[in-house]
Amino acid sequence: MRLSQYYVPTLREDPAEADVISHKLLLRAGMIRKLTSGLYSFLPHGFRALNKICAIVRREMDAADCQEVLLPFVQPASLWQETGRWEVYGSELLRLKDRHQRDYCLGPTHEEVITDLVRDEIRSYRQLPVNLYQIQTKFRDEVRPRFGLMRCREFIMKDAYSFDRDENENEESYRTMQRAYERVFSGLGLSFCAVEADSGPIGGSQSHEFMVLAETGEDSLVLCSGCGYAANLEKAEVSPPQTGNAETNCPDPELIQTPGMHTVADVAAYLQIPHSRVLKTLLYKADDASVAALVPGDREINETKLANLLGASELELAHAEAVRSWSGAEVGFSGPLGLSVDRILADHTLLRESDWVCGANQDDAHYRHVRLDRDASVEQYADISTIREEDACPKCNSGLTLHKGIEVGHVFKLGTKYSSAMNATYLDAEGRERLMIMGSYGIGVTRLLAAAIEQNHDQDGCFFPPPIAPFEVELVHLAPQDETLAAAGETLRSAMEGIGADVLLDDRDERAGVKFKDADLLGSPMQVIVGKKGFEQGMVEVKDRKSGERTSLSLDRFSSEFSAWRNRVWHETWRLES
Ligand code: ATP
Ligand code: MG
């Protein structure tokens, strides 16, 4: 491709609308343009990278015996009503009507459609197992579309669904897909890790997320240096205390005046006690129930764990009026004594102490010397707080570190959640009717492009991992008007293309400085620079965009020297296999 003819509208300045680096660079390098909130067009430079990502995903899915299909993007409400998700999926599901007033939605995921397809075709155990995938547009009406391709409303996902005869076979499918995902992400040239995850609205019994580590990631994860335990913060288990209820001689509760002290910090400072001795009481509306959740003042409630424990599909903090009516006091003075709520749940780390300070359910007052087992009616102690860096690993007690990550893939064991709701059965060898066991496996294809840039950029632009670069090589031609040099450039270009590298030739009549800047911005991992001086000496300069290292290759032996240098860039700079 010649840059003079390439439809790549670059921008000199950072666009004001973008606040993460990948979004800025995707716009500046002319890869995407915004249509409206959460909707983006892909221009040739972006689409080339996207197609290369898809090709690697396809290669690994095919290698894992997953077969490609293409399912409709528009889905009938009736299928979603069968599984009950029409009601529970919430406002991310964009619902619409056709001319006959029939209800549809735009597919945010395809469990229902694929289960419908398979239940109609598969009758016998001989037709199983089967694993089907597609690479296709999804629509989710996200509350806050942001960060460019990271969280869009319309995006491209690879989604795969496995159907197995029993748990063992399902376990095998799950592991096969985990391995395939590892090969996808390492094949793309990204550094990533797999973490235990919550299953969210997709449901099911077990799930892992694949995270590209990056500071701008919206997810937080915890990694253990001892045993390799890795989990999303939403999911990471907090161990119960080793020894419980240390102080047994707790005096009776005493009411104390705490005027205007709404926070744990206010109360702890006033009483000169650590935050960890103050009980935090948060009031929630969980579907239709009123719930109080208790955690120590130095910990945060984990709403994902709490919602799972309650089996609630909607969980939200109670509004001030509800707090007033359930507790009799304003926000900041709630406590478990004499509270009128349906359920009181407590974090199991609370079992380590038995003398607490908590809100008194009266304005401007707290109790001290509260013993939960004696003074309150706690329905259950469970793990409902978020892990912290200072906590021990729940598996091996070693130290933990917190990281930010971008979720680029998610694998789920679905069990029989969809097959039982939709009656997807087969006849086993004895002729008995059985439910198929399912798995579902997603990769955020468009989000991967953003993640690759978040992980690989500097102040001048991005540098794409070679397997997904729109062009692996940019040939920066400093004298395209010179006939001899132009011809030499063509020779080099065909030599590189001959060994499988795609080349963007900067043949524009521009100053060298402009060309170098644009080459850095456009992100080819390899630059080959053709100029008069080098040519006269029989040399051509090359630059490894990621390491910044420059080398000279001989014009006479260009093909073999380029090929060797290209291998070094792949293997040493990018640690890629081929
Ligand atoms: P998130 O927690 O980021 O909203 P999710 O758990 O809703 O993700 P899944 O339902 O597991 O996502 O979807 C599979 C993959 O699709 C995700 O791992 C992610 O890479 C991608 N994805 C999900 N939502 C979006 C979005 N709004 N924009 C771009 N990619 C997305
Ligand atoms: Mg989501």
PDB file of N, CA and C in Angstrom, residues 283 320-331 333-335 337-341 360-364:
ATOM      1  N   LEU A 283     -27.190  -0.200  54.114  1.00  0.00           N
ATOM      2  CA  LEU A 283     -28.556  -0.668  53.868  1.00  0.00           C
ATOM      3  C   LEU A 283     -28.815  -0.730  52.366  1.00  0.00           C
ATOM      4  N   ALA A 320     -31.947   7.845  50.930  1.00  0.00           N
ATOM      5  CA  ALA A 320     -32.009   8.445  52.268  1.00  0.00           C
ATOM      6  C   ALA A 320     -33.364   8.216  52.951  1.00  0.00           C
ATOM      7  N   GLU A 321     -34.455   8.290  52.153  1.00  0.00           N
ATOM      8  CA  GLU A 321     -35.784   8.130  52.784  1.00  0.00           C
ATOM      9  C   GLU A 321     -35.968   6.712  53.311  1.00  0.00           C
ATOM     10  N   ALA A 322     -35.485   5.730  52.521  1.00  0.00           N
ATOM     11  CA  ALA A 322     -35.608   4.345  52.970  1.00  0.00           C
ATOM     12  C   ALA A 322     -34.752   4.132  54.221  1.00  0.00           C
ATOM     13  N   VAL A 323     -33.565   4.708  54.237  1.00  0.00           N
ATOM     14  CA  VAL A 323     -32.689   4.572  55.410  1.00  0.00           C
ATOM     15  C   VAL A 323     -33.411   5.129  56.636  1.00  0.00           C
ATOM     16  N   ARG A 324     -34.021   6.293  56.457  1.00  0.00           N
ATOM     17  CA  ARG A 324     -34.746   6.931  57.574  1.00  0.00           C
ATOM     18  C   ARG A 324     -35.884   6.007  58.040  1.00  0.00           C
ATOM     19  N   SER A 325     -36.620   5.424  57.091  1.00  0.00           N
ATOM     20  CA  SER A 325     -37.776   4.635  57.541  1.00  0.00           C
ATOM     21  C   SER A 325     -37.366   3.278  58.135  1.00  0.00           C
ATOM     22  N   TRP A 326     -36.264   2.696  57.665  1.00  0.00           N
ATOM     23  CA  TRP A 326     -35.853   1.394  58.223  1.00  0.00           C
ATOM     24  C   TRP A 326     -35.095   1.540  59.540  1.00  0.00           C
ATOM     25  N   SER A 327     -34.322   2.668  59.684  1.00  0.00           N
ATOM     26  CA  SER A 327     -33.446   2.770  60.861  1.00  0.00           C
ATOM     27  C   SER A 327     -33.936   3.832  61.849  1.00  0.00           C
ATOM     28  N   GLY A 328     -34.737   4.781  61.372  1.00  0.00           N
ATOM     29  CA  GLY A 328     -35.181   5.879  62.241  1.00  0.00           C
ATOM     30  C   GLY A 328     -34.153   6.993  62.314  1.00  0.00           C
ATOM     31  N   ALA A 329     -33.097   6.903  61.517  1.00  0.00           N
ATOM     32  CA  ALA A 329     -32.063   7.943  61.587  1.00  0.00           C
ATOM     33  C   ALA A 329     -31.581   8.292  60.191  1.00  0.00           C
ATOM     34  N   GLU A 330     -30.792   9.373  60.108  1.00  0.00           N
ATOM     35  CA  GLU A 330     -30.261   9.712  58.787  1.00  0.00           C
ATOM     36  C   GLU A 330     -29.065   8.821  58.439  1.00  0.00           C
ATOM     37  N   VAL A 331     -28.650   8.901  57.174  1.00  0.00           N
ATOM     38  CA  VAL A 331     -27.541   8.076  56.707  1.00  0.00           C
ATOM     39  C   VAL A 331     -26.308   8.341  57.575  1.00  0.00           C
ATOM     40  N   PHE A 333     -25.870   6.748  60.623  1.00  0.00           N
ATOM     41  CA  PHE A 333     -26.107   6.341  62.015  1.00  0.00           C
ATOM     42  C   PHE A 333     -26.841   5.001  62.104  1.00  0.00           C
ATOM     43  N   SER A 334     -26.770   4.211  61.012  1.00  0.00           N
ATOM     44  CA  SER A 334     -27.427   2.897  61.041  1.00  0.00           C
ATOM     45  C   SER A 334     -26.547   1.901  61.787  1.00  0.00           C
ATOM     46  N   GLY A 335     -27.223   0.937  62.417  1.00  0.00           N
ATOM     47  CA  GLY A 335     -26.499  -0.133  63.103  1.00  0.00           C
ATOM     48  C   GLY A 335     -27.425  -1.331  63.219  1.00  0.00           C
ATOM     49  N   LEU A 337     -28.643  -2.938  65.764  1.00  0.00           N
ATOM     50  CA  LEU A 337     -29.518  -3.098  66.939  1.00  0.00           C
ATOM     51  C   LEU A 337     -30.844  -2.377  66.712  1.00  0.00           C
ATOM     52  N   GLY A 338     -31.927  -3.159  66.661  1.00  0.00           N
ATOM     53  CA  GLY A 338     -33.257  -2.562  66.533  1.00  0.00           C
ATOM     54  C   GLY A 338     -33.543  -1.998  65.154  1.00  0.00           C
ATOM     55  N   LEU A 339     -32.962  -2.576  64.151  1.00  0.00           N
ATOM     56  CA  LEU A 339     -33.148  -2.099  62.789  1.00  0.00           C
ATOM     57  C   LEU A 339     -34.339  -2.833  62.169  1.00  0.00           C
ATOM     58  N   SER A 340     -35.245  -2.095  61.456  1.00  0.00           N
ATOM     59  CA  SER A 340     -36.318  -2.898  60.837  1.00  0.00           C
ATOM     60  C   SER A 340     -36.039  -3.182  59.365  1.00  0.00           C
ATOM     61  N   VAL A 341     -35.286  -4.231  59.151  1.00  0.00           N
ATOM     62  CA  VAL A 341     -35.027  -4.698  57.783  1.00  0.00           C
ATOM     63  C   VAL A 341     -35.361  -6.189  57.725  1.00  0.00           C
ATOM     64  N   ALA A 360     -26.448   3.910  66.167  1.00  0.00           N
ATOM     65  CA  ALA A 360     -27.481   3.570  67.155  1.00  0.00           C
ATOM     66  C   ALA A 360     -28.888   3.660  66.582  1.00  0.00           C
ATOM     67  N   ASN A 361     -29.008   3.907  65.272  1.00  0.00           N
ATOM     68  CA  ASN A 361     -30.323   4.101  64.650  1.00  0.00           C
ATOM     69  C   ASN A 361     -31.072   5.278  65.291  1.00  0.00           C
ATOM     70  N   GLN A 362     -30.300   6.265  65.714  1.00  0.00           N
ATOM     71  CA  GLN A 362     -30.839   7.555  66.177  1.00  0.00           C
ATOM     72  C   GLN A 362     -29.895   8.595  65.604  1.00  0.00           C
ATOM     73  N   ASP A 363     -30.426   9.771  65.275  1.00  0.00           N
ATOM     74  CA  ASP A 363     -29.541  10.809  64.750  1.00  0.00           C
ATOM     75  C   ASP A 363     -28.474  11.152  65.785  1.00  0.00           C
ATOM     76  N   ASP A 364     -27.256  11.347  65.310  1.00  0.00           N
ATOM     77  CA  ASP A 364     -26.136  11.814  66.127  1.00  0.00           C
ATOM     78  C   ASP A 364     -25.802  10.911  67.319  1.00  0.00           C
TER      79      ASP A 364
END
